[in-house]
PDB file of C-alpha atoms in Angstrom:
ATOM      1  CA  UNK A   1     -20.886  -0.015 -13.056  1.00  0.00           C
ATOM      2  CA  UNK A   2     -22.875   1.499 -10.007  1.00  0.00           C
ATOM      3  CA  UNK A   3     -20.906   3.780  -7.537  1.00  0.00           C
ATOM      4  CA  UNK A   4     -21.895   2.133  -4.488  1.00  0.00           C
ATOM      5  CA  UNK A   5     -20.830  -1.259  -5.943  1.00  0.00           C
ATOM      6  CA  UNK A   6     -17.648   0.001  -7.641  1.00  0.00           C
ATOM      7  CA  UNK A   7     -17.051   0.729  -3.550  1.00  0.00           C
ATOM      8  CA  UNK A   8     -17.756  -1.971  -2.331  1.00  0.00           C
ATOM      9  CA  UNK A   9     -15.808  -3.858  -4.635  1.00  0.00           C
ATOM     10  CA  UNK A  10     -12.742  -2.041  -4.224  1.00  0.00           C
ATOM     11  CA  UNK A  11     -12.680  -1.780  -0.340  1.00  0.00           C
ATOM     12  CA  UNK A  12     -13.454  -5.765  -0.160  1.00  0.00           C
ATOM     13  CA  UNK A  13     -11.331  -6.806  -2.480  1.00  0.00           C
ATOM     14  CA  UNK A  14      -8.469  -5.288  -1.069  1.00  0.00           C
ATOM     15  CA  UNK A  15      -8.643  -7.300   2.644  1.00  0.00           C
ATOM     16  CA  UNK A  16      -9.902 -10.053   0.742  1.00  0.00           C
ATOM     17  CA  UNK A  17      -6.624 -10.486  -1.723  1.00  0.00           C
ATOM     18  CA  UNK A  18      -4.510 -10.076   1.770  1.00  0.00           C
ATOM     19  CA  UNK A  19      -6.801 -13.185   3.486  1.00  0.00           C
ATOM     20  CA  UNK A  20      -6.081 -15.473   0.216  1.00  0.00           C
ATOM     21  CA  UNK A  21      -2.190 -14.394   0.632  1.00  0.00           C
ATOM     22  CA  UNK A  22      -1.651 -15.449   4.477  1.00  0.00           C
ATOM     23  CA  UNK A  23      -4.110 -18.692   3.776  1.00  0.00           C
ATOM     24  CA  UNK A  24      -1.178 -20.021   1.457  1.00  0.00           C
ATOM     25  CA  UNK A  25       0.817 -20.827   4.399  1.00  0.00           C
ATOM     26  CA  UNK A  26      -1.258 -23.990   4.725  1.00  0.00           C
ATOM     27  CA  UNK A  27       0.407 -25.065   1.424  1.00  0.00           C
ATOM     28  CA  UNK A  28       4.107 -24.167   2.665  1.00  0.00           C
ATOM     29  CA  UNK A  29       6.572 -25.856   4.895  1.00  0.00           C
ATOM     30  CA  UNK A  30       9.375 -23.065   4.844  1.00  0.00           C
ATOM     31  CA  UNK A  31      10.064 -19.469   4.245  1.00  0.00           C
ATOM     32  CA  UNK A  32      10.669 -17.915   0.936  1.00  0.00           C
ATOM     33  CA  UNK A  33      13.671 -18.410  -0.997  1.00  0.00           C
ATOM     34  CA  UNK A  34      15.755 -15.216  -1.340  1.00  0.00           C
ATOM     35  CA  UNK A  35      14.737 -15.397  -5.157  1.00  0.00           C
ATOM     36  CA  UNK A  36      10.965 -15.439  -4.353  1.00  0.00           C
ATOM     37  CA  UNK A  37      11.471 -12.768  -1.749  1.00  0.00           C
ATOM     38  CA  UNK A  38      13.160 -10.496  -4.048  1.00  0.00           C
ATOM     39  CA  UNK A  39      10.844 -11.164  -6.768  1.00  0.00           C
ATOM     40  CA  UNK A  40       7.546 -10.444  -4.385  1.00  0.00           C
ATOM     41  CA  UNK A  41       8.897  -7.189  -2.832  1.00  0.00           C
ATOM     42  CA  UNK A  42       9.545  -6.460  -6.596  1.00  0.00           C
ATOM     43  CA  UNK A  43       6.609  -6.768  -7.933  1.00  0.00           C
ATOM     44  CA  UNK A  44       4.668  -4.956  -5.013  1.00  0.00           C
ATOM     45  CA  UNK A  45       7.304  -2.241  -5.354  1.00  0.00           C
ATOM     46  CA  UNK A  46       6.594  -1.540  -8.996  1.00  0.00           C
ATOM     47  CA  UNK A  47       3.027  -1.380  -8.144  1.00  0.00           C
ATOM     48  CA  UNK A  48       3.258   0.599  -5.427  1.00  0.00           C
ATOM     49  CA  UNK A  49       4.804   3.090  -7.350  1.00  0.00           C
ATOM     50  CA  UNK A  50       2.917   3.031 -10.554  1.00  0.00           C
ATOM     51  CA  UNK A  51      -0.329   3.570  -8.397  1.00  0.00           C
ATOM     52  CA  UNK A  52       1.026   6.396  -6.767  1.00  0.00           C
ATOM     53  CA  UNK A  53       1.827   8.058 -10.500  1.00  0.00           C
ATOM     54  CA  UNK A  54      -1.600   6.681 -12.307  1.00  0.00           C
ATOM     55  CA  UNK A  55      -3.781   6.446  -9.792  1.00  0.00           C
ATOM     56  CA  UNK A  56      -3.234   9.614  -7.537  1.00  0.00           C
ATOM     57  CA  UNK A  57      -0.937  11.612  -8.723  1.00  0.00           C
ATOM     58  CA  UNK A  58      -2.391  11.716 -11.824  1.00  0.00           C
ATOM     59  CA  UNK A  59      -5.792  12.679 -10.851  1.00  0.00           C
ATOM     60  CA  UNK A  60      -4.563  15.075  -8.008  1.00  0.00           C
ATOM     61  CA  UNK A  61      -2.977  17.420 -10.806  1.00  0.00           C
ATOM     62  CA  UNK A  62      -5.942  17.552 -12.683  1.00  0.00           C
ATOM     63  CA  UNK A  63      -8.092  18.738  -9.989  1.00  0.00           C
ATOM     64  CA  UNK A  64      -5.288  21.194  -8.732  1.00  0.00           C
ATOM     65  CA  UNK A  65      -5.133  22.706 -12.086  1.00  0.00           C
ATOM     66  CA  UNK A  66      -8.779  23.123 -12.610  1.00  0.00           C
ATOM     67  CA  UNK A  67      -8.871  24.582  -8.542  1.00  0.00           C
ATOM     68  CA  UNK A  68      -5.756  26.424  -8.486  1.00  0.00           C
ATOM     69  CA  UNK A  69      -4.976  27.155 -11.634  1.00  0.00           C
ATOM     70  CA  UNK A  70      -1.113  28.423 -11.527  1.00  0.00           C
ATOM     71  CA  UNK A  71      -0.675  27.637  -7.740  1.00  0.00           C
ATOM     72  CA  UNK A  72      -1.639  24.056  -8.697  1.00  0.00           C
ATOM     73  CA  UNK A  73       1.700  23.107  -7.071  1.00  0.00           C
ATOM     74  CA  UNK A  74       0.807  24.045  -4.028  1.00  0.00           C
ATOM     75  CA  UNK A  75      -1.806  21.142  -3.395  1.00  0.00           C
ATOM     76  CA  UNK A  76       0.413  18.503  -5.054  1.00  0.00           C
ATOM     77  CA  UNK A  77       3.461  19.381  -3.555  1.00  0.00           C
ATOM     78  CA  UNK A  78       2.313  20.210   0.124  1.00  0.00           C
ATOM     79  CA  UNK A  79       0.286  17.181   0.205  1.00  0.00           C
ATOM     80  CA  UNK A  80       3.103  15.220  -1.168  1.00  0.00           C
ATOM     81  CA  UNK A  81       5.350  15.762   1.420  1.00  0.00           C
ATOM     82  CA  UNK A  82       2.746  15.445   4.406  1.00  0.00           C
ATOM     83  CA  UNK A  83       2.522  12.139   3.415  1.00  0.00           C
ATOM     84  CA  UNK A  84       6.122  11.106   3.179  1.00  0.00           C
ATOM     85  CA  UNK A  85       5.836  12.974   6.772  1.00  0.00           C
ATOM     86  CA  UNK A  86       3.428  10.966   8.226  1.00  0.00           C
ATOM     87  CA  UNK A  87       5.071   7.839   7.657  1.00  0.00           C
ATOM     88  CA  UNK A  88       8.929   9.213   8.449  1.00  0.00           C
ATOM     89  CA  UNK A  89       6.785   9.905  12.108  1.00  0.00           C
ATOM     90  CA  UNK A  90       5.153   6.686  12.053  1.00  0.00           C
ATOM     91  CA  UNK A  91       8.475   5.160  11.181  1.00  0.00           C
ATOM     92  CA  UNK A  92      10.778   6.992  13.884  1.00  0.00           C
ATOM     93  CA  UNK A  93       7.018   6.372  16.497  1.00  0.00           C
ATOM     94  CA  UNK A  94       5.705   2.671  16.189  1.00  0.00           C
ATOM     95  CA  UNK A  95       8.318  -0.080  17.782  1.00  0.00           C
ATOM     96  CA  UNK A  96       8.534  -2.557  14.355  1.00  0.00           C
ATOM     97  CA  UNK A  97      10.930  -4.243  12.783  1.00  0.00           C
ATOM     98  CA  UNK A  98      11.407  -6.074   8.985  1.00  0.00           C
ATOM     99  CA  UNK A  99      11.908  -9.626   8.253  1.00  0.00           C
ATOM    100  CA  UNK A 100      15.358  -9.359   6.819  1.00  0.00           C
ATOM    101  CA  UNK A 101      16.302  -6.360   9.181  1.00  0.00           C
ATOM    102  CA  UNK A 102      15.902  -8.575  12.545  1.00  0.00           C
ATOM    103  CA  UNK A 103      18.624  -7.068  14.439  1.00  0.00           C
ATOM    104  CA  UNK A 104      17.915  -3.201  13.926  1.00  0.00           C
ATOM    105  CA  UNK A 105      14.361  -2.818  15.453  1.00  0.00           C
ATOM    106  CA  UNK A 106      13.217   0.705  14.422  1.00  0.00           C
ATOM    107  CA  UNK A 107      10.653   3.211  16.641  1.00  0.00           C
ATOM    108  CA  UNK A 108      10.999   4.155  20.416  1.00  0.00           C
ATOM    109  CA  UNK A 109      12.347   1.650  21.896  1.00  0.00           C
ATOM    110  CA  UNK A 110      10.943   2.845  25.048  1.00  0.00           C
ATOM    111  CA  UNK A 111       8.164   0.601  24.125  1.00  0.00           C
ATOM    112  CA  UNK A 112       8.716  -2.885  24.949  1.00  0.00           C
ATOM    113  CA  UNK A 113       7.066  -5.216  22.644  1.00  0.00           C
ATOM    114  CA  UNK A 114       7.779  -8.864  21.199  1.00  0.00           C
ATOM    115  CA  UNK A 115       9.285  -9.562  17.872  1.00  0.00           C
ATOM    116  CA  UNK A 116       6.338 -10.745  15.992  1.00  0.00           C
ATOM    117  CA  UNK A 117       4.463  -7.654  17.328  1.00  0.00           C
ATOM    118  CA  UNK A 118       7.111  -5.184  15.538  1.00  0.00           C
ATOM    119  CA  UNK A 119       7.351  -7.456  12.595  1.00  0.00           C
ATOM    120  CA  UNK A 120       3.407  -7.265  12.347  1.00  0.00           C
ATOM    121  CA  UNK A 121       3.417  -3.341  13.205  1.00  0.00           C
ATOM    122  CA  UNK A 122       5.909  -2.949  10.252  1.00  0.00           C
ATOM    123  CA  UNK A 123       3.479  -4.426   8.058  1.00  0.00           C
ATOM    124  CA  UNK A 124       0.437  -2.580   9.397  1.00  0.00           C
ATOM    125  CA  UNK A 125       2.215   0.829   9.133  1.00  0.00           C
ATOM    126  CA  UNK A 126       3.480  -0.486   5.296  1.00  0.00           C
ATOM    127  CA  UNK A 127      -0.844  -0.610   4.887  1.00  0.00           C
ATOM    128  CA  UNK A 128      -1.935   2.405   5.630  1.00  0.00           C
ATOM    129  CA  UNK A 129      -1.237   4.489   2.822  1.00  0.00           C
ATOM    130  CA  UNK A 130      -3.001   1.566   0.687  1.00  0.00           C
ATOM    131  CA  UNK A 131      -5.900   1.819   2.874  1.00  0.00           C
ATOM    132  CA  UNK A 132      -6.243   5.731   1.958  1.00  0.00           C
ATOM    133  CA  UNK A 133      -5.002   5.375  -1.318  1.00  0.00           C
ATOM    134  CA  UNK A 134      -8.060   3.167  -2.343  1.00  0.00           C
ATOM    135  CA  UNK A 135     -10.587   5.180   0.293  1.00  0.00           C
ATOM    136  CA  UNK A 136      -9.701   8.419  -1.149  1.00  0.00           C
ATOM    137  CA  UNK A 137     -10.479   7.165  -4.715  1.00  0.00           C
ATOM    138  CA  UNK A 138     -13.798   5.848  -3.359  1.00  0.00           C
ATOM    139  CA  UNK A 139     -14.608   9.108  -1.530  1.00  0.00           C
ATOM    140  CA  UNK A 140     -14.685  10.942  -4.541  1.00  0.00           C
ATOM    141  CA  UNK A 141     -17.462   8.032  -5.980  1.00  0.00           C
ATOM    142  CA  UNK A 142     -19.466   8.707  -2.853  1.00  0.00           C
ATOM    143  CA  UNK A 143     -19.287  12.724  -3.139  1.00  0.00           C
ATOM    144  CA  UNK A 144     -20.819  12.399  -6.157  1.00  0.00           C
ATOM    145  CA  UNK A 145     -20.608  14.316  -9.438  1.00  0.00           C
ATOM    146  CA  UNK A 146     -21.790  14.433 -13.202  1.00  0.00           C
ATOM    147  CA  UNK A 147     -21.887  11.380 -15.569  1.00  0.00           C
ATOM    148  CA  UNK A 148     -18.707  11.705 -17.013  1.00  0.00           C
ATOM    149  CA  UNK A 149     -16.721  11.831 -13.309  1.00  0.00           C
ATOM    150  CA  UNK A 150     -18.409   9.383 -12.198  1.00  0.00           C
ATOM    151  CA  UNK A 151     -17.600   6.879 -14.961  1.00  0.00           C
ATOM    152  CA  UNK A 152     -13.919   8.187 -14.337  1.00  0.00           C
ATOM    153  CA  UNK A 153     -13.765   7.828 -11.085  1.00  0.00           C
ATOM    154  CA  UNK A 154     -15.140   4.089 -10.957  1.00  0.00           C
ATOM    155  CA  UNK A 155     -12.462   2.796 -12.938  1.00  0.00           C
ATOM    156  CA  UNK A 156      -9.746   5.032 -10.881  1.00  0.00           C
ATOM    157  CA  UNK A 157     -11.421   2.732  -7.859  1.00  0.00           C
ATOM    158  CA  UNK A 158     -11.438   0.038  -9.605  1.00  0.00           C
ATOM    159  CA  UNK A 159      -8.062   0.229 -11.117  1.00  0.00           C
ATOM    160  CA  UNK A 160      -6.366   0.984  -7.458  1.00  0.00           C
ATOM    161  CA  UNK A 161      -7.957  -1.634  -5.967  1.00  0.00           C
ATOM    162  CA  UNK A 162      -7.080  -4.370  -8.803  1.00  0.00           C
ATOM    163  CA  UNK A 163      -3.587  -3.089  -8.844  1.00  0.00           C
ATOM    164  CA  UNK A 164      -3.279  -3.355  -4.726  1.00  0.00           C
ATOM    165  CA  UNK A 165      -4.774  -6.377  -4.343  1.00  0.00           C
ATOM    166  CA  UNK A 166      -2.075  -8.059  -6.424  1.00  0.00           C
ATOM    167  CA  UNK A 167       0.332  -7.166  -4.642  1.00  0.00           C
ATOM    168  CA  UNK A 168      -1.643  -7.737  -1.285  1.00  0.00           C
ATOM    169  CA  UNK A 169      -1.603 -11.502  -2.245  1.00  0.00           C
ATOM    170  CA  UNK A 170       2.289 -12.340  -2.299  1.00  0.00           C
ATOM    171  CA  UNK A 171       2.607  -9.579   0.565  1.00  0.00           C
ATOM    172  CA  UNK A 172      -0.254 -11.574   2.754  1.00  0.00           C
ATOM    173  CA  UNK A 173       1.842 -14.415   2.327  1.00  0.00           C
ATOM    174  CA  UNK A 174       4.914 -12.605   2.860  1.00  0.00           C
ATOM    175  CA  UNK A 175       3.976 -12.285   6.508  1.00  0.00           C
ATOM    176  CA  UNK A 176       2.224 -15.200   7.538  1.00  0.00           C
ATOM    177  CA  UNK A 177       5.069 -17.992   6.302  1.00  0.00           C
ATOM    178  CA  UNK A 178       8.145 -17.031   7.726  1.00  0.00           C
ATOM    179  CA  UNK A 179       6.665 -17.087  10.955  1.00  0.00           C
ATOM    180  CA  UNK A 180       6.624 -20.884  10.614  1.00  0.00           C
ATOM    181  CA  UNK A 181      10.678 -20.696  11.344  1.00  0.00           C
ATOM    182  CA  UNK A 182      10.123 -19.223  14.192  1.00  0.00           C
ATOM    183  CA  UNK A 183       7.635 -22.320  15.281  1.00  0.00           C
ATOM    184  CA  UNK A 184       4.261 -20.307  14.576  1.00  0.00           C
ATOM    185  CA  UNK A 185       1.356 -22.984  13.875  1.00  0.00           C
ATOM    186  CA  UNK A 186       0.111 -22.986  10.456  1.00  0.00           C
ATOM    187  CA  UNK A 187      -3.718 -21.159  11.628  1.00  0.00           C
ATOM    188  CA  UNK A 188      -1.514 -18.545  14.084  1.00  0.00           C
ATOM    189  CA  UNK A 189       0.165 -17.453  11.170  1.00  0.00           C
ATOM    190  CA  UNK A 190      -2.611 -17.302   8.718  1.00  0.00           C
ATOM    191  CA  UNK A 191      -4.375 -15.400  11.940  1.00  0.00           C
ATOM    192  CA  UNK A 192      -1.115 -12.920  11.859  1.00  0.00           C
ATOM    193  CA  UNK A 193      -1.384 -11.990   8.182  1.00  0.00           C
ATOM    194  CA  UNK A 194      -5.233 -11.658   8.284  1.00  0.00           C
ATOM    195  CA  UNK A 195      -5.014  -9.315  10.634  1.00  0.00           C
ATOM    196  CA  UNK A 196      -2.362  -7.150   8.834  1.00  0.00           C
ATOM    197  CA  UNK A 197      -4.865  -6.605   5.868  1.00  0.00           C
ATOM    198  CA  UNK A 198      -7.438  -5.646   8.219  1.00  0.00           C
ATOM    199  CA  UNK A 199      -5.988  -1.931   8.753  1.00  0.00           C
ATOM    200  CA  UNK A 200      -6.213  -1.600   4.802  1.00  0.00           C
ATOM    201  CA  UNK A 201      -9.957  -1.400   5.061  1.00  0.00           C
ATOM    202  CA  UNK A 202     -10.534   0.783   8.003  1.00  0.00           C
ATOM    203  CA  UNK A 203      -8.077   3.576   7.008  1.00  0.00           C
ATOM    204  CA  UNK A 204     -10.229   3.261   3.476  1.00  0.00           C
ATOM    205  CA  UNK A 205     -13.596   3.422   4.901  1.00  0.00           C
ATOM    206  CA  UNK A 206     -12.163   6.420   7.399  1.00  0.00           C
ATOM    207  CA  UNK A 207     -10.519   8.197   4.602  1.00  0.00           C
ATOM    208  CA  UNK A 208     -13.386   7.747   2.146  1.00  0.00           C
ATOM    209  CA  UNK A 209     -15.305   9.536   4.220  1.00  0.00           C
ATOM    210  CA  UNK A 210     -13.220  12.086   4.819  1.00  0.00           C
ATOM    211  CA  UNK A 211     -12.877  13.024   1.276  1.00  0.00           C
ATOM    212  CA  UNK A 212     -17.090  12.840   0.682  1.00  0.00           C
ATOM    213  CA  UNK A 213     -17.353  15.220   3.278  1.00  0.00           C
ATOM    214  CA  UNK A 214     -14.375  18.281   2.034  1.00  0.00           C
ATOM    215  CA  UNK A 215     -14.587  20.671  -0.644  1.00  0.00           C
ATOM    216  CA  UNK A 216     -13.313  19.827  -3.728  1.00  0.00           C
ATOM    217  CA  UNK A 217     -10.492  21.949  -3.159  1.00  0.00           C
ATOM    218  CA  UNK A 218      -8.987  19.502  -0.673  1.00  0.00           C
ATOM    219  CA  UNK A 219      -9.198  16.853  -3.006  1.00  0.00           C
ATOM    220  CA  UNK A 220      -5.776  17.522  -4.773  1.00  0.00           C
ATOM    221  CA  UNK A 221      -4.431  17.390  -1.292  1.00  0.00           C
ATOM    222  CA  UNK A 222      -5.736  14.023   0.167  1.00  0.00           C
ATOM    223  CA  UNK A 223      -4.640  12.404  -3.277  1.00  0.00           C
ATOM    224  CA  UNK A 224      -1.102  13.637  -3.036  1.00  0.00           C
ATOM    225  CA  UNK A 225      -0.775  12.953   0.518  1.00  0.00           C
ATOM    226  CA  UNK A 226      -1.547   9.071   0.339  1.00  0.00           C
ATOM    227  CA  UNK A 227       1.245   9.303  -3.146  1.00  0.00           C
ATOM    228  CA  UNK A 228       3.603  10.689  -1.136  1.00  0.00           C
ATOM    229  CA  UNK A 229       2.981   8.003   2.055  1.00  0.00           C
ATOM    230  CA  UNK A 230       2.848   5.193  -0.653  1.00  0.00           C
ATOM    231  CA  UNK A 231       6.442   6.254  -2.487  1.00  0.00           C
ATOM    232  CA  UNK A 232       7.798   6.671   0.793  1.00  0.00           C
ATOM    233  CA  UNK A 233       6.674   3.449   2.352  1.00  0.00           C
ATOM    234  CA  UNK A 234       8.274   1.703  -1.340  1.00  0.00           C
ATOM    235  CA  UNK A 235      11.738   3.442  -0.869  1.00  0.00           C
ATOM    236  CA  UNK A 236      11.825   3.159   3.136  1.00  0.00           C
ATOM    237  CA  UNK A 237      11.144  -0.228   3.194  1.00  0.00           C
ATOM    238  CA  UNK A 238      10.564  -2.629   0.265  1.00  0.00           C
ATOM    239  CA  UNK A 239      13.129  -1.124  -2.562  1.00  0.00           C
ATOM    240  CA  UNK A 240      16.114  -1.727  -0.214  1.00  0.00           C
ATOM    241  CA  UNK A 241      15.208  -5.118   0.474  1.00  0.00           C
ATOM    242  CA  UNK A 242      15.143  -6.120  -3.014  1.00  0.00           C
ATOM    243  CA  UNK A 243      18.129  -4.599  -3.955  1.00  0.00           C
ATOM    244  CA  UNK A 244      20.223  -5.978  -0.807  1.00  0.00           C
ATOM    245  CA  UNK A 245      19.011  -9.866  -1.868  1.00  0.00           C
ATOM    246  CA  UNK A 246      21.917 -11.702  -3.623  1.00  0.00           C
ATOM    247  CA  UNK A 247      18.911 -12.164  -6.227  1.00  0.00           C
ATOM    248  CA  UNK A 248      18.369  -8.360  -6.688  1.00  0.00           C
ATOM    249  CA  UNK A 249      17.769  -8.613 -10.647  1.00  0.00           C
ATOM    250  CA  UNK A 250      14.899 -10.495 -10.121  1.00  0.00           C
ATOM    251  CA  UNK A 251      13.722  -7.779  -8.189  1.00  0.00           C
ATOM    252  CA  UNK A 252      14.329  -5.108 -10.070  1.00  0.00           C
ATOM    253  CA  UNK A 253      12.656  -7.219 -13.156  1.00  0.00           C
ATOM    254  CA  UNK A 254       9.329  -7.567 -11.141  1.00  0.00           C
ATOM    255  CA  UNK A 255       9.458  -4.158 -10.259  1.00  0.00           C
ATOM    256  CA  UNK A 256       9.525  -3.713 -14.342  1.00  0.00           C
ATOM    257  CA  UNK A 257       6.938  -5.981 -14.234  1.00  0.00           C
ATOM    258  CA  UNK A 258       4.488  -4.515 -11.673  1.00  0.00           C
ATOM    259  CA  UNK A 259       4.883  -1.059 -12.729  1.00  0.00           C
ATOM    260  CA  UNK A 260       3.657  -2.078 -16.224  1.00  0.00           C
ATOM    261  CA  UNK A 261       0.721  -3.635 -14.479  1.00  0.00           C
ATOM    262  CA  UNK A 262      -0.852  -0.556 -13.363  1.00  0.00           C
ATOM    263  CA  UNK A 263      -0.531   1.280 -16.771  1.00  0.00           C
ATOM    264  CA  UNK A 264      -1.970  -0.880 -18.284  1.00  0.00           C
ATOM    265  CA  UNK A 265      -4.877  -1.319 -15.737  1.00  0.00           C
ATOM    266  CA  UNK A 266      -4.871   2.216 -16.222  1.00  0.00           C
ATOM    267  CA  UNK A 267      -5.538   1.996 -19.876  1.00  0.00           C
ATOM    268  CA  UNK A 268      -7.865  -0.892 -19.925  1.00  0.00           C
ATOM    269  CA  UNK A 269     -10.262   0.606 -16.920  1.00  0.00           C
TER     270      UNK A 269
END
């Protein structure tokens, strides 16, 4: 597959996945059941973290090794935890709060916002390392390389961006139908959850860029970085509230279930 279209591709198809998710609140009347909760934060858990292993991790200590040789930690490790940094900033930062954590609101609470504002900043924040997980992959397509890393990095793309936009789908809808209990119309809610997949795009394209335009040096470092913001987004935020549902098993079954998703995307791409 062409480079440029391999891009394309996987930047579009991550929004789009998140635009089908919050557009099935037309076909709902109610929230989620706590089994279909646990079951959806499950899955995207398991994916979540299976991306960050395959899809970044993996690469990262390849290109370390060949860079660094036996300081190849460095680069994995230091990038790593800059990205569980970022987010523990953005987390203890940005006013948000999580749909079955309503009455613990998290950030500075110095800054006055609504409730759907927080819940919708908790979601943009849980984005972000998505956004550079899949724009990182494509920077490498855009800096360009020999036959054989080229063909490698496509289905690395491609495989990220498959693997994230199935979990952007139950996650779209995720934010856009509970808001119907709190007597959001139908196209304000669908409006809501659009706009949370739009930051998945723009950190891409930003970070995509950013990686066509560093040394390939760096490279181990931007891939561990959005790992370690993706793993720490998963155990912040989405493993706990699978594990807290009365239904946790289901949970931790789609988390099975996701995980095994991504290796064998890994495999087949």
């Amino acid at each position: 597959m062409n480079e440029t279209l391999a891009i394309i591709i996987s930047i579009s198809s991550i929004f789009i996945a998140t635009t089908i998710g919050s557009g099935l609140v037309f076909f709902f009347k109610k929230n989620f059941s706590s089994k279909t909760s646990a079951i959806i934060v499950g899955l995207a858990s398991g994916i979540m973290i299976s991306t960050s292993f395959f899809g970044l991790l993996k690469p990262a200590l390849e290109q370390a090794q060949e860079s660094y040789d036996k300081i190849a930690f460095l680069p994995m490790v230091g990038g790593f935890i800059l990205g569980c940094l970022l987010l523990y900033a953005l987390d203890k930062l940005v006013p948000h709060i999580h749909i079955n954590k309503e009455e613990h609101a998290e950030g500075l609470p110095s800054i006055r916002t609504t409730k759907r504002l927080k819940f919708f900043l908790a979601v943009a924040m849980h984005n972000i390392p998505e956004g550079l997980a899949v724009g990182f992959a494509c920077g490498v397509l855009l800096k360009g390389g020999n036959q054989e890393a080229m063909a490698l990095g496509v289905s690395t793309a491609l495989a990220l961006a498959i693997g994230i936009s199935i979990q952007n789908i139950p996650e779209g809808a995720a934010v856009s139908i509970p808001m119907l209990e709190d007597g959001v119309s139908k196209p304000k809610a669908f409006l809501y959850g659009l706009a949370s997949g739009i930051v998945e795009p723009i950190f891409a394209v930003i970070a995509m860029f950013i990686t066509s335009a560093v040394a390939d040096m760096a490279l181990p470092w931007l891939l561990s970085f959005a790992a370690g913001a993706m793993i720490y987004v998963t155990i912040d935020e989405l493993v706990p509230e699978f594990k807290q549902s009365s239904n946790s098993h289901f949970g931790i079954w789609s988390f099975i279930a996701g995980f095994a998703i991504m290796m064998m995307l890994e495999l087949l791409l």
